[in-house]
Structures are given as C-alpha cells and as structure tokens.
Amino acid sequence: MSRDAAGKSACATVELVVRTIAETAIANETYFCQLDSVVGDGDFGYSLARGFEKVLENFDGFDRSSPGAFLKKVGLMIASRVGGTSGPIWGTAFLRAGSAAGAKTALSGADVVAMLRAAVAGIQARGGASLGDKTLLDALVPAIDRLEADLASGGAEALANAAQVAERAAAETSGMLAKRGRAAYTGERSIGSPDPGAVAIGVIAIRVSAAWRNYSSAKE
Amino acid sequence: MSRDAAGKSACATVELVVRTIAETAIANETYFCQLDSVVGDGDFGYSLARGFEKVLENFDGFDRSSPGAFLKKVGLMIASRVGGTSGPIWGTAFLRAGSAAGAKTALSGADVVAMLRAAVAGIQARGGASLGDKTLLDALVPAIDRLEADLASGGAEALANAAQVAERAAAETSGMLAKRGRAAYTGERSIGSPDPGAVAIGVIAIRVSAAWRNYSSAKE
Amino acid sequence: MRKFVNDPKQFAPEMLKGIALANPAELRYVPEYNLIMRADAPSDRKVSIVQGSGSGHEPAHVMLVGKGMLDAACPGDVFSAPPVDYVYETTKLMKSEKGVLHLVNNYTGDRLAFEMAREMAEADGIRVETLIIDDDVAVKDSNYTVGRRGVAGNFFVMKAVGAAAESGADLEALVALGKRVNSVTRTMGIALSSCTPPAKGSPLFQMAEGEMEVGIGIHGEPGRRRVKQGTANEVVSLLLEAVVTDLPFGSGDRVALMINGLGGTPIGELYLLYGIAHQRLAAQGIQVARSYVGEYCTSLEMAGASLTLVKLDDELMNLLLAPAVIPYRVF
Amino acid sequence: MRKFVNDPKQFAPEMLKGIALANPAELRYVPEYNLIMRADAPSDRKVSIVQGSGSGHEPAHVMLVGKGMLDAACPGDVFSAPPVDYVYETTKLMKSEKGVLHLVNNYTGDRLAFEMAREMAEADGIRVETLIIDDDVAVKDSNYTVGRRGVAGNFFVMKAVGAAAESGADLEALVALGKRVNSVTRTMGIALSSCTPPAKGSPLFQMAEGEMEVGIGIHGEPGRRRVKQGTANEVVSLLLEAVVTDLPFGSGDRVALMINGLGGTPIGELYLLYGIAHQRLAAQGIQVARSYVGEYCTSLEMAGASLTLVKLDDELMNLLLAPAVIPYRVF
Ligand SMILES: Nc1ncnc2c1ncn2[C@@H]1O[C@H](COP(=O)(O)OP(=O)(O)O)[C@@H](O)[C@H]1O
Ligand SMILES: Nc1ncnc2c1ncn2[C@@H]1O[C@H](COP(=O)(O)OP(=O)(O)O)[C@@H](O)[C@H]1O
Ligand SMILES: [Mg+2]
Ligand SMILES: [Mg+2]
Ligand SMILES: [Mg+2]
Ligand SMILES: [Mg+2]
C-alpha cells in the first residue's frame, strides 16, 4: 500500500489519508466545480484538483521523517502553489495539522483529534470564518466533535460515524446564508444550495473512512 | 383614392402606384429582412421600409406638376435619404423613371414601359449589375418584357401577367450564384435562396397589379 | 436580445450622442446627418478625411474621429451604408482648400453613396478624391464581381493618411499613400457566433456551438464556409495561411500584426491568438515590428476575430506611431 | 464553448505569452509565476506596484503593466486568486528600496494570498504595504461579512498610484493616495448573460434572454437579484441610483464616469449607456469631467456593463491624465 521505503507505520497511515484525499479531490473536480457554479465562480473543484495533482506529482519527494513533517510539506505545497481561496485555506489546514503532530512518530486517536482541531484553528485564523458562516468548517467541526466522542469505539468505527456526520452537516449548509467567500455576495440567494467546501469535506471523509477500514482490516 | 387636390388623373395613378409600393415595402419589412439574413446582412427590409416611410411622410408635399416631376421627387428622397445599397438603387430607379416621363401629363402603356426601361438602365449604371447577377433586375426585367408584350390586352391584364412573371422569376433566382451585393461574398452558398431584392419586386408587382385592377374598375 | 438599447431604430443616434458627450472639447455631433466631426475641422491647411459605412463596427469609424485620424464620420444605420445626403452634407461641412478625401470600404452601398455624394460636391466646386479599401482575402477578387471587402485593415489606411494629412500632405499624396497602404494590407476573419442587429432583434444566422464560419465579413453575412471549430493553433494556421500567401508576405518582411476582435471575444483570447501568430511568423522569418490587439472593426457582438498583416517600411511605421487624439482610447 | 483556446488549462499562460510577445521592449514574462513585469523594473527610485487577482478580467491587470501604472502583475488561473508563491516571488523580484505596494481587490482568496506573501517577503526584509480595493456597491458592507468587492473602479486606484509612483511618491504617500481614491470610487454592474471559464467549458449560470442580473461581480457569480431586462434608460437609472446615493455624489461634484464593458457587450452599447448617464448626472448638477468608455475589468465574455463614478479633485485629475505606456492601447 505504502510507497514509503522506510516503512514507518504512522507515516504510512498519513500517506494513505493524504493520497485518498488527493484522489477524491481529483476524481470529483467536475462535481465540485458544479457546486461552486451555483452561487460561486465555479473554480473550487479546479483549484482543489490542480492542488492535489501537485501533491501527488511530488508525493515521493516529501520529507517522511515524521507524519508531522510530511503533512507540513503537503500543506506548504498547497498553500503556496494553489490559487483561489482554497489554496491558502486547505494548505493552512495541512500545515497546522502537521505542526500539531510535532515530531511524533506514532499518533493516537487523541493526537488525530488535536491535529484536526489545529487545522480548524488555522482555517479560522486565515479566513476569519465562524461556525455557521456556511463554509467547510460547518462540515468539518461537527465531524471532529463526533470523531472525538466515538474514539472509544475504535478508529474505523469513529471515522465512519464522523464521516456520516460530515456528509449530513454538509447537506444541511443548504439552509444557511453565506457570510464568507464569494457566495456571500449573492445574499439571500445563497440559501438553498449547499456550500461546496462543506460538501467536499463530506465526500472526502466518506472516502477516507472507507480507505481506512480497508487498510486497517488488511493490516489485522 | 387620391389626395391630389388638383385631380390630375395621370398623377393620381402614379400616386396610387407609389403609395402601394410604399405600403407593401413597409408591411413586408420583417419578411424582407429575413430574406436578406440568409446570405446578406439582414437590413434590406429595414432600409426599404425606412425609405418608403419617408416617402409617405412627405407625400403630400411632393411636386405634382406632372407624373415625371412627382416621381423625381420620390426618387430624390429615396436616393439621398435612405442608406444601404437599396437607397441609391431604388432612388435612381424612380429618378430615371421620372426623367423618362418628362413633362407628360398623360402616360400611355408604351410610356410606362419606357419609364421602366429607363429605371433598369439607371440601376445598371449605378450598380453595374447585369442580368443573371442575382439582383432585383432578374425579376424586374422579365416582368417589363412581359408587360410590353401584353400591352395590347389592356393595362390590368398586362400588369397582372407581368406581376406573375416577376414572382416566378424572383423564385428562380434561388438557383443563381450571386455576383453583386453582399450575397456575392458567400460564393456558392448564395445558391439555394432567392434574392431579396428580386422577391421584393415580385411581391410589390402583385400588390400594384391588384391595386391597379381595383382602381381602374372603380373608375369605369 | 442581450443588448442595452432603448428604441432600436435610435441605436446609432443615441450612441453618437454618447460619443459627443464623452468628448465635448474635441468633437461635435450633428444629428441631422449622423455626423461626428472634429470641433476644429475643417482647416484649409489640411485635407479633410471623411469615412462613412454602416454602424455596428465600432470603434470604426465614429470613435476614430480626431486629430491625427478622421475629420468626420457619418455612419448609416447598423450595417447600412449612409444615405447619400449624409455623405454630401458631411463633405460640404468638411470643405477645405486642400480638398476632401473619402475613405470608402468596398461595399456596393458605400461606394454608391460616396460616388453620388462626390458628384454632388464636385458640382459645388469641392475637390474630392476617393480611396477604396479592400483588404479582405476571404473574397475571391474578379472583374465580374464586387471585389474584396474592406474590413479591419481599414484602420491602417485611416491611421496613415490621418497622420500624413495632419502634417500637411496634399490630396494627391494622400491618395497615393492610401493606395499603397491598402495594397500591402491583408485580412482574414473567422466567427464563432452570429450577431443581432438591434432593429432585427434576432441573430442573423444560426450557429451551433462547435462550429465556425471561415472568411467572415463584418456585417453578419455568413462567411465562405462553415467548419468544425478548431483549436486556437488551428485557427491561427488557417488565418495566417490565407493572409500570408495572398500578398504574399515572405522571409525578411517587417510587418504590423493585428488581431482584431469582432465584438464578443474578450481581449484575453485575442492575445492568445496573437502569441501563436507572432511565433509562427517569426518561424517564417517575418518580423512583427508592431502589434495591434483589441477591437478595431467589429460586427456588433459577434464572437470571432480577424488577423491583419501590413507590410511595413520606415515611412509607414512612423505614420502608424504618430499621435492621434480620438474617442477610442484607454485614458 | 465559443472560444479561441488550445488546452483550457493553459489559457492564462498562453495569453500572457501573447502579451509579452506583443511588447518585447517594454515587458518581460516569467512563466513560473504567471508574471508579467516591466522590463525596467524594479528601480530603487520608485515604489514597485504589484497587482494580482484571477485571470479572465483582461485588460485588468496584466495588460496594465507598464510605465505609469503597474510594475508587475501575477494573475492566477481564470477567476482564481494567484497562489501565494506567485505573489511572493513577484514581490521579491520587484523589491525596491522604496518598498513594494500590493494592490488587492477585496476577495478572500486574493487577500489570503497577498497577506501570506507579504509576511514571507517582510521576513526577507522587503517593505510591503497593502491597498485593499472595494468599490462595488452591490455588496452590502458589514463587519460580519467579507465586505465589498473590488471591481472596475480598481482602474482608478492603479492609474493614480501608478502615476504618483512614477513621479517618486513614497510608500506611505501612495497608501494614503490609494485609500483616498478608493474612498471616492463607487461601482455597480449588471449582466445580460453568463460567461464560460475555459476549463469549465459551460456557462456558470443559465440566463434566458430578456433577463438581467443586477449587482453582478466580475467572476461569473450571480448578482443580488434577477429581474426583467430593462431599456437602456432603465438600466442607467438603476446603476446611477445605486452608485450616486452610496457615496453620496451630489450637485457641484466633478466626477470621472466610467462605463465598463464586461466582455461581451460591444463598445457602441457602452457609449449609448454613457450618453444617458452623462445627461442624467448633468441634470443632477454633477459634472462629468472625464470619461472612460470601454473594457477595463471584464468577466470573460459576459454581456453586461458596470458604471463607476469617481469624485475628482485637481490632484486626482492630473494623475488620471498622466501618460502611461501599457499593452492595453489603441496604437
Ligand atoms: N473565509 C473563509 N474561511 C473558510 N473557508 C472559506 C472561506 N471563504 C470561502 N471558504 C470556503 O471556500 C469554498 C470556495 O473555495 P474557492 O472556490 O476556492 O473560493 P473562491 O473561488 O471564492 O476564491 C467555499 O465553498 C467555502 O467552503
Ligand atoms: N450592384 C447591384 N445592382 C443592383 N441591385 C443590387 C446590387 N447589389 C445588390 N443589389 C440588390 O440589393 C439587394 C440588397 O439590398 P440591401 O440589403 O439594401 O444591400 P446591402 O445591405 O448589401 O447594402 C439585393 O437583394 C439585390 O437585389
Ligand atoms: Mg470558487
Ligand atoms: Mg442588406
Ligand atoms: Mg446593409
Ligand atoms: Mg475563484
């Protein structure tokens, strides 16, 4: 599964997650663009796909000394080389998650939750959005909450539950009035369609959870 | 019928003809534009309608000392105040017909044929087109030939026959390759649709012939 | 009809009024003859340059009136040559000791109007000469047809004779210059959509996405043929091939290259085409010494572009670079 | 897709290459960062002016690089803010003793990219200041939202700070000037069609003929509301009402009036709108002292227009009239 010659297990897991996110983003380019066309400018899927293409192109060269180091390289690549709002936002998320992991070579469930919380804080610091502003945060934050609450049930189970929450929360952004991003310019017209970033979080969470289940059952 | 207070009969007849032409041109604006859209620039009906609107607006003020003088005023108005190819071409036709009528106050069938021949010569002098170049001449000339040949049958009969010839000849321009006007730029693509100017001659001739029949039977 | 318009029949006059209001110090508008003229024209020390043609080709010609280019323009309705009266009255207003030069794009209606107006003006004792512009290689020329159209290349004739007139050239010299410019100028156009004259209210022809009209003019009349839409590279090949082989242009030539938008194509695409054409020409040893990318002669909101090449010499280059003060500007 | 394009993903780079080829003496193109820069920049005697933003708004901003306006522009893909790297590398290349001024239209993506790049450049010891442009009155401003967009009015900020920088103004003065210009500039736009990003290949939204989007931005995002298409008179009323009451502008004011085409609307229609707006303003005692009619900030081939008013004073007027040598030009 992992191309990591060093075979570090936490690193391999993180690689799997990043690769799954990347492949999901690329596979859904058109769908995500379509979502962004409703009250946005239609480039969300394009930006995300071009960004994760760059990540995959440079995948083998990224620092693998620790999961944190690896994530920081991924984040730097996205933050610096991808345009639109999504480049800096997603890049910052990966960067902050990596920083939160520090030099650890093994990651517990609690570590993962802490990393995701750091990502959220980074997104908020960058873009100034609050929960309820109709952004990807509105899918990401409830999913992390659920992940944390279910950690005791085991990683695969907790992830699956969190992914379902993300998907549902993404759909529920339909009812919200956008206060951030281009969708906000349309005012009341932003109500009635889901936020593209939130939907992407839902779709990606489902794919990551499935990949994780495969991977961990294969390991067992 | 005529608004000519002086009540000169030849002048009244010419007035009737001009008024019928004008009303027909205005009523067919959209149709003539449509025809000119196929391989032209779509303004033929517009130019003709605007031109004859001007003629009707100024109708009562035109010199009525003789049919020839009246026609020259009509022609001058069209030639000088209407744009496109049609302004100069149709204006010249009326001007030359008026000149050919000279100061005559009564017009025989032969006079009318001579006036029409003069109009044709004027159009050719202005635009340089020959018979077969796919212009209004290809409806006008055969119709005049027929009018001349049928003069003995009486005015109404001769006009009706000539109008039918004009209509048929107009339809037959479909098979021709345009050598004049904008249609010529499309080369072979000009084959397959009739020339707008020729169709207009056909439509107008039919209306004039009908108006004439009404008018002359009312006089009798 | 996706247009900003009030009464469609008043489209041209309302536009002209806007041009005049935007340039109150430089221009005058005479509504009776759809006339836009330099406020300081005519002058007996300068030949007056007059251009007519239909509306719908803006910035040509009404936005090119000003010091260094036209002294007056008297357009007809959209796509219709101006009435003779407009041209005649304009010519009289522009009367100069040094004469009046009529610039006429080679269309039947325009030629007739200018010919008749010239006869009338000459009868009034005004010296008039006529320059026919016919740069469009899409039309096969012959003695038995109306000949080539005048399209975007007319910009170069206007600019050159405008600059020369400003520095005092006389009528004969301007005619010779204009003929020379016209003789080294070639244009070919391509369209990706039709266009809608305001008074008609619907497109002149139907065109599905994925098609293109090759050899299009500037009046919404269809081109020579319709083909499958090509890539930008293919479009440039097609345009260049037609233009380069016609004069022909060859290795060692210095040229001006114009990519003219037909109205609905944004300038970003025009520069994309420009880049390809520039490189192709360089590969053939033809040096692009001056570029013109933007809208110069349009066909309302038609999506499409034309490519013009002008063979340059030093005199012509200087005339093209000379200043001009016209409504069509950036600042 | 009625577009001249090769690989849609290469749209921006191929366009930029065209711009550079058309202006070999004046500009340099650095493909790594989508960068168009003055060949003679940076200079330590002059603040460097850098603008970014997405592509698809041409002539903004890449065709406005040159003496008297921008020193460099580093656009992102169509409608996407540039990546941080582009801005960072551009800022480093434009490093000047007098500092670097970032002009940023107020969009989240652009702000983020320029903010991060500025942090990185400052860490390298480069002085950077940022000017946020937000002239669009269609967006209701509030502390809880992203605030107004920067649209066509950005031209005036670029022109003014560009001219002032050319005559040696320092960074603080330029920031103050730019803020002042932005504070007296208001824009409102309207669209009659959607537009198609090359990589998407289909229109961003559907719009039937006879409808218009009011309060449109420049990224193909829908506007505030959709209404029945009005006459040109009605359109001008709507745009003027929104703009005039916002600052507000009032009797006795001297203004610059811009009618900006969004890409697919021909310049004839823009002048028609201009004429109506000019007369309406005059009737309100607002004097139009300078006109701008054409394309300044577009949304690909969208049919539509925006109206911008700038309250003028003598200093600003002189800066607007100062010469500039940029790719977007007529000759
Ligand atoms: N200020 C913000 N903070 C966090 N996320 C945001 C913010 N603004 C927008 N987003 C997210 O970004 C998505 C749009 O991304 P993208 O299309 O790249 O942005 P744009 O085209 O507006 O620059 C939205 O669906 C939303 O989830
Ligand atoms: N040289 C010519 N001589 C005579 N008639 C002509 C000539 N050229 C065009 N026409 C006629 O004019 C008609 C088109 O008129 P119009 O639309 O006003 O011209 P345009 O738009 O090309 O200036 C044609 O259908 C044809 O009958
Ligand atoms: Mg977007
Ligand atoms: Mg016609
Ligand atoms: Mg016409
Ligand atoms: Mg975007």
mmCIF file of C-alpha atoms in Angstrom, chain D residues 2-252:
data_model
loop_
_atom_site.group_PDB
_atom_site.id
_atom_site.type_symbol
_atom_site.label_atom_id
_atom_site.label_comp_id
_atom_site.label_asym_id
_atom_site.label_seq_id
_atom_site.Cartn_x
_atom_site.Cartn_y
_atom_site.Cartn_z
ATOM 1 C CA ARG D 2 -17.274 29.732 -28.359
ATOM 2 C CA LYS D 3 -13.660 30.434 -27.504
ATOM 3 C CA PHE D 4 -10.255 30.560 -29.123
ATOM 4 C CA VAL D 5 -8.273 28.239 -26.919
ATOM 5 C CA ASN D 6 -5.908 25.294 -27.088
ATOM 6 C CA ASP D 7 -5.592 23.371 -23.793
ATOM 7 C CA PRO D 8 -8.049 25.171 -21.465
ATOM 8 C CA LYS D 9 -5.649 24.685 -18.542
ATOM 9 C CA GLN D 10 -3.037 26.659 -20.471
ATOM 10 C CA PHE D 11 -5.355 29.546 -21.223
ATOM 11 C CA ALA D 12 -3.725 32.054 -18.885
ATOM 12 C CA PRO D 13 -0.099 31.212 -19.731
ATOM 13 C CA GLU D 14 -0.739 31.300 -23.475
ATOM 14 C CA MET D 15 -2.435 34.666 -23.147
ATOM 15 C CA LEU D 16 0.456 36.019 -21.088
ATOM 16 C CA LYS D 17 2.941 34.837 -23.661
ATOM 17 C CA GLY D 18 0.991 36.772 -26.288
ATOM 18 C CA ILE D 19 1.126 39.924 -24.208
ATOM 19 C CA ALA D 20 4.867 39.610 -23.804
ATOM 20 C CA LEU D 21 5.453 38.924 -27.488
ATOM 21 C CA ALA D 22 3.392 41.979 -28.393
ATOM 22 C CA ASN D 23 5.515 44.213 -26.153
ATOM 23 C CA PRO D 24 9.045 42.825 -26.308
ATOM 24 C CA ALA D 25 10.804 46.074 -25.477
ATOM 25 C CA GLU D 26 8.619 47.005 -22.534
ATOM 26 C CA LEU D 27 7.692 43.762 -20.789
ATOM 27 C CA ARG D 28 9.134 40.516 -19.508
ATOM 28 C CA TYR D 29 7.192 37.322 -18.929
ATOM 29 C CA VAL D 30 8.221 34.841 -16.218
ATOM 30 C CA PRO D 31 6.223 31.682 -16.887
ATOM 31 C CA GLU D 32 6.988 30.092 -13.496
ATOM 32 C CA TYR D 33 4.841 32.685 -11.720
ATOM 33 C CA ASN D 34 2.416 33.811 -14.435
ATOM 34 C CA LEU D 35 4.330 37.017 -14.103
ATOM 35 C CA ILE D 36 4.192 39.995 -16.466
ATOM 36 C CA MET D 37 6.633 42.711 -15.396
ATOM 37 C CA ARG D 38 8.105 45.908 -16.714
ATOM 38 C CA ALA D 39 11.424 45.090 -18.330
ATOM 39 C CA ASP D 40 12.968 48.048 -16.473
ATOM 40 C CA ALA D 41 11.535 47.218 -13.021
ATOM 41 C CA PRO D 42 12.335 47.290 -10.179
ATOM 42 C CA SER D 43 14.014 50.601 -9.560
ATOM 43 C CA ASP D 44 15.198 51.806 -6.174
ATOM 44 C CA ARG D 45 13.964 55.293 -7.047
ATOM 45 C CA LYS D 46 10.387 54.157 -7.300
ATOM 46 C CA VAL D 47 7.917 52.128 -5.264
ATOM 47 C CA SER D 48 7.027 48.937 -7.139
ATOM 48 C CA ILE D 49 3.311 48.483 -7.728
ATOM 49 C CA VAL D 50 2.094 44.887 -7.882
ATOM 50 C CA GLN D 51 -1.419 43.663 -8.628
ATOM 51 C CA GLY D 52 -2.625 40.080 -8.643
ATOM 52 C CA SER D 53 -6.141 38.590 -8.851
ATOM 53 C CA GLY D 54 -7.513 35.920 -11.144
ATOM 54 C CA SER D 55 -7.358 35.835 -14.917
ATOM 55 C CA GLY D 56 -10.411 36.474 -17.057
ATOM 56 C CA HIS D 57 -10.664 40.183 -16.226
ATOM 57 C CA GLU D 58 -8.452 41.431 -19.020
ATOM 58 C CA PRO D 59 -7.285 44.100 -19.664
ATOM 59 C CA ALA D 60 -7.065 44.019 -15.841
ATOM 60 C CA HIS D 61 -4.435 43.554 -14.684
ATOM 61 C CA VAL D 62 -1.853 42.038 -16.958
ATOM 62 C CA MET D 63 -2.454 44.473 -19.794
ATOM 63 C CA LEU D 64 -1.978 47.422 -17.449
ATOM 64 C CA VAL D 65 1.652 46.723 -16.651
ATOM 65 C CA GLY D 66 3.975 49.451 -17.845
ATOM 66 C CA LYS D 67 5.479 52.848 -17.173
ATOM 67 C CA GLY D 68 2.923 54.886 -15.258
ATOM 68 C CA MET D 69 0.811 52.010 -13.999
ATOM 69 C CA LEU D 70 1.770 48.577 -12.643
ATOM 70 C CA ASP D 71 5.289 47.260 -12.332
ATOM 71 C CA ALA D 72 4.109 43.670 -12.288
ATOM 72 C CA ALA D 73 1.009 41.502 -12.323
ATOM 73 C CA CYS D 74 0.870 37.835 -11.372
ATOM 74 C CA PRO D 75 -2.599 36.501 -12.113
ATOM 75 C CA GLY D 76 -3.937 33.147 -11.055
ATOM 76 C CA ASP D 77 -6.000 30.862 -13.232
ATOM 77 C CA VAL D 78 -9.301 32.115 -14.589
ATOM 78 C CA PHE D 79 -11.264 33.584 -11.651
ATOM 79 C CA SER D 80 -8.820 32.143 -9.087
ATOM 80 C CA ALA D 81 -6.616 34.253 -6.885
ATOM 81 C CA PRO D 82 -2.915 33.659 -7.583
ATOM 82 C CA PRO D 83 -1.088 31.126 -5.438
ATOM 83 C CA VAL D 84 0.965 32.598 -2.595
ATOM 84 C CA ASP D 85 4.173 31.609 -4.338
ATOM 85 C CA TYR D 86 3.424 33.739 -7.381
ATOM 86 C CA VAL D 87 2.839 36.766 -5.201
ATOM 87 C CA TYR D 88 5.858 36.071 -3.014
ATOM 88 C CA GLU D 89 8.239 35.563 -5.924
ATOM 89 C CA THR D 90 6.836 38.593 -7.715
ATOM 90 C CA THR D 91 7.314 40.691 -4.607
ATOM 91 C CA LYS D 92 10.918 39.535 -4.325
ATOM 92 C CA LEU D 93 11.576 40.317 -7.972
ATOM 93 C CA MET D 94 10.036 43.777 -7.512
ATOM 94 C CA LYS D 95 11.989 44.533 -4.339
ATOM 95 C CA SER D 96 12.853 48.223 -4.154
ATOM 96 C CA GLU D 97 14.482 50.494 -1.595
ATOM 97 C CA LYS D 98 11.278 52.486 -1.629
ATOM 98 C CA GLY D 99 9.137 49.450 -0.992
ATOM 99 C CA VAL D 100 6.526 47.364 -2.744
ATOM 100 C CA LEU D 101 2.838 48.230 -2.873
ATOM 101 C CA HIS D 102 0.346 45.379 -3.182
ATOM 102 C CA LEU D 103 -2.952 46.331 -4.815
ATOM 103 C CA VAL D 104 -5.536 43.789 -3.778
ATOM 104 C CA ASN D 105 -9.149 43.534 -4.813
ATOM 105 C CA ASN D 106 -11.212 42.605 -1.806
ATOM 106 C CA TYR D 107 -11.806 38.895 -2.275
ATOM 107 C CA THR D 108 -10.967 36.248 0.284
ATOM 108 C CA GLY D 109 -8.603 34.319 -1.966
ATOM 109 C CA ASP D 110 -6.703 37.397 -3.087
ATOM 110 C CA ARG D 111 -6.421 38.774 0.419
ATOM 111 C CA LEU D 112 -5.123 35.495 1.767
ATOM 112 C CA ALA D 113 -2.534 35.095 -0.963
ATOM 113 C CA PHE D 114 -1.234 38.641 -0.603
ATOM 114 C CA GLU D 115 -1.278 38.520 3.190
ATOM 115 C CA MET D 116 0.772 35.322 3.327
ATOM 116 C CA ALA D 117 3.142 36.553 0.627
ATOM 117 C CA ARG D 118 3.617 39.810 2.444
ATOM 118 C CA GLU D 119 4.522 38.014 5.662
ATOM 119 C CA MET D 120 7.063 35.947 3.773
ATOM 120 C CA ALA D 121 8.518 38.957 1.946
ATOM 121 C CA GLU D 122 8.761 41.009 5.126
ATOM 122 C CA ALA D 123 10.650 38.136 6.709
ATOM 123 C CA ASP D 124 13.121 38.627 3.839
ATOM 124 C CA GLY D 125 13.435 42.309 4.716
ATOM 125 C CA ILE D 126 11.254 43.719 1.956
ATOM 126 C CA ARG D 127 8.995 46.657 2.817
ATOM 127 C CA VAL D 128 5.472 45.881 1.727
ATOM 128 C CA GLU D 129 2.231 47.787 2.075
ATOM 129 C CA THR D 130 -1.206 46.656 1.008
ATOM 130 C CA LEU D 131 -4.081 48.577 -0.528
ATOM 131 C CA ILE D 132 -7.460 46.889 -0.480
ATOM 132 C CA ILE D 133 -9.865 47.976 -3.207
ATOM 133 C CA ASP D 134 -13.600 47.580 -2.623
ATOM 134 C CA ASP D 135 -15.671 49.831 -4.853
ATOM 135 C CA ASP D 136 -18.664 47.584 -5.551
ATOM 136 C CA VAL D 137 -21.837 48.996 -4.021
ATOM 137 C CA ALA D 138 -23.829 45.883 -4.924
ATOM 138 C CA VAL D 139 -22.461 44.160 -1.843
ATOM 139 C CA LYS D 140 -23.882 45.294 1.451
ATOM 140 C CA ASP D 141 -20.944 46.003 3.682
ATOM 141 C CA SER D 142 -20.776 44.779 7.270
ATOM 142 C CA ASN D 143 -18.264 43.704 9.865
ATOM 143 C CA TYR D 144 -19.669 40.207 9.772
ATOM 144 C CA THR D 145 -19.147 39.574 6.092
ATOM 145 C CA VAL D 146 -16.290 39.686 3.613
ATOM 146 C CA GLY D 147 -17.213 43.244 2.653
ATOM 147 C CA ARG D 148 -17.440 44.843 -0.746
ATOM 148 C CA ARG D 149 -15.755 43.506 -3.816
ATOM 149 C CA GLY D 150 -13.115 45.272 -5.839
ATOM 150 C CA VAL D 151 -14.356 45.672 -9.405
ATOM 151 C CA ALA D 152 -13.828 48.087 -12.314
ATOM 152 C CA GLY D 153 -13.044 51.030 -10.039
ATOM 153 C CA ASN D 154 -9.683 49.432 -9.373
ATOM 154 C CA PHE D 155 -8.565 51.053 -12.623
ATOM 155 C CA PHE D 156 -8.580 54.467 -10.966
ATOM 156 C CA VAL D 157 -6.550 53.295 -7.993
ATOM 157 C CA MET D 158 -3.987 51.678 -10.286
ATOM 158 C CA LYS D 159 -3.798 54.720 -12.530
ATOM 159 C CA ALA D 160 -3.462 57.204 -9.704
ATOM 160 C CA VAL D 161 -0.878 55.353 -7.618
ATOM 161 C CA GLY D 162 0.908 54.321 -10.797
ATOM 162 C CA ALA D 163 1.299 57.930 -11.872
ATOM 163 C CA ALA D 164 2.279 59.089 -8.397
ATOM 164 C CA ALA D 165 4.834 56.301 -8.030
ATOM 165 C CA GLU D 166 6.338 57.270 -11.352
ATOM 166 C CA SER D 167 6.979 60.770 -10.059
ATOM 167 C CA GLY D 168 8.679 59.420 -6.955
ATOM 168 C CA ALA D 169 5.988 59.365 -4.246
ATOM 169 C CA ASP D 170 6.949 57.226 -1.282
ATOM 170 C CA LEU D 171 5.148 54.188 0.057
ATOM 171 C CA GLU D 172 3.182 55.992 2.780
ATOM 172 C CA ALA D 173 2.022 58.668 0.369
ATOM 173 C CA LEU D 174 0.913 56.020 -2.120
ATOM 174 C CA VAL D 175 -1.055 54.142 0.501
ATOM 175 C CA ALA D 176 -2.769 57.348 1.548
ATOM 176 C CA LEU D 177 -3.477 58.275 -2.062
ATOM 177 C CA GLY D 178 -4.800 54.848 -2.934
ATOM 178 C CA LYS D 179 -7.095 54.825 0.078
ATOM 179 C CA ARG D 180 -8.359 58.236 -0.878
ATOM 180 C CA VAL D 181 -9.110 57.184 -4.449
ATOM 181 C CA ASN D 182 -10.810 54.015 -3.265
ATOM 182 C CA SER D 183 -12.883 56.029 -0.822
ATOM 183 C CA VAL D 184 -14.352 58.231 -3.569
ATOM 184 C CA THR D 185 -14.919 55.459 -6.098
ATOM 185 C CA ARG D 186 -18.172 53.535 -6.465
ATOM 186 C CA THR D 187 -19.248 50.897 -8.973
ATOM 187 C CA MET D 188 -22.362 48.902 -9.805
ATOM 188 C CA GLY D 189 -22.724 46.255 -12.516
ATOM 189 C CA ILE D 190 -25.401 44.488 -14.475
ATOM 190 C CA ALA D 191 -25.241 41.403 -16.707
ATOM 191 C CA LEU D 192 -27.275 40.202 -19.662
ATOM 192 C CA SER D 193 -25.529 36.837 -19.973
ATOM 193 C CA SER D 194 -23.371 34.438 -18.011
ATOM 194 C CA CYS D 195 -19.822 33.503 -19.012
ATOM 195 C CA THR D 196 -17.847 30.328 -19.559
ATOM 196 C CA PRO D 197 -14.490 29.693 -17.866
ATOM 197 C CA PRO D 198 -12.332 27.817 -20.401
ATOM 198 C CA ALA D 199 -11.602 24.919 -18.032
ATOM 199 C CA LYS D 200 -15.285 24.504 -17.165
ATOM 200 C CA GLY D 201 -16.455 24.624 -20.762
ATOM 201 C CA SER D 202 -20.042 25.614 -19.969
ATOM 202 C CA PRO D 203 -21.699 28.782 -18.639
ATOM 203 C CA LEU D 204 -21.524 29.406 -14.897
ATOM 204 C CA PHE D 205 -25.247 30.025 -14.716
ATOM 205 C CA GLN D 206 -28.184 29.930 -17.064
ATOM 206 C CA MET D 207 -29.873 33.101 -18.084
ATOM 207 C CA ALA D 208 -32.716 33.383 -20.528
ATOM 208 C CA GLU D 209 -32.884 36.269 -22.980
ATOM 209 C CA GLY D 210 -34.919 39.089 -21.530
ATOM 210 C CA GLU D 211 -33.498 38.710 -18.030
ATOM 211 C CA MET D 212 -30.757 40.630 -16.299
ATOM 212 C CA GLU D 213 -28.653 40.054 -13.197
ATOM 213 C CA VAL D 214 -28.396 43.155 -11.066
ATOM 214 C CA GLY D 215 -25.380 43.734 -8.846
ATOM 215 C CA ILE D 216 -23.120 41.334 -10.707
ATOM 216 C CA GLY D 217 -19.469 40.847 -9.804
ATOM 217 C CA ILE D 218 -16.643 40.013 -12.156
ATOM 218 C CA HIS D 219 -16.294 36.285 -11.549
ATOM 219 C CA GLY D 220 -19.461 34.981 -13.090
ATOM 220 C CA GLU D 221 -21.020 34.588 -9.667
ATOM 221 C CA PRO D 222 -24.679 35.583 -9.835
ATOM 222 C CA GLY D 223 -25.676 39.064 -8.703
ATOM 223 C CA ARG D 224 -28.020 40.215 -5.986
ATOM 224 C CA ARG D 225 -31.191 39.598 -7.934
ATOM 225 C CA ARG D 226 -32.548 38.720 -11.329
ATOM 226 C CA VAL D 227 -35.107 40.971 -12.964
ATOM 227 C CA LYS D 228 -36.749 41.501 -16.329
ATOM 228 C CA GLN D 229 -34.392 43.192 -18.755
ATOM 229 C CA GLY D 230 -34.984 46.925 -18.924
ATOM 230 C CA THR D 231 -34.356 49.529 -21.580
ATOM 231 C CA ALA D 232 -31.007 51.300 -21.612
ATOM 232 C CA ASN D 233 -32.654 54.216 -19.831
ATOM 233 C CA GLU D 234 -33.897 51.934 -17.076
ATOM 234 C CA VAL D 235 -30.536 50.232 -16.749
ATOM 235 C CA VAL D 236 -28.780 53.559 -16.315
ATOM 236 C CA SER D 237 -31.343 54.686 -13.728
ATOM 237 C CA LEU D 238 -30.752 51.564 -11.723
ATOM 238 C CA LEU D 239 -26.953 51.778 -11.867
ATOM 239 C CA LEU D 240 -26.809 55.502 -11.179
ATOM 240 C CA GLU D 241 -29.260 55.331 -8.308
ATOM 241 C CA ALA D 242 -27.141 52.683 -6.577
ATOM 242 C CA VAL D 243 -23.853 54.496 -7.151
ATOM 243 C CA VAL D 244 -24.868 58.117 -6.613
ATOM 244 C CA THR D 245 -26.729 57.548 -3.361
ATOM 245 C CA ASP D 246 -23.975 55.401 -1.909
ATOM 246 C CA LEU D 247 -21.087 57.849 -1.531
ATOM 247 C CA PRO D 248 -23.239 60.006 -1.978
ATOM 248 C CA PHE D 249 -22.385 62.146 -5.005
ATOM 249 C CA GLY D 250 -24.181 65.461 -5.211
ATOM 250 C CA SER D 251 -24.690 68.684 -7.034
ATOM 251 C CA GLY D 252 -21.434 70.549 -7.610
#
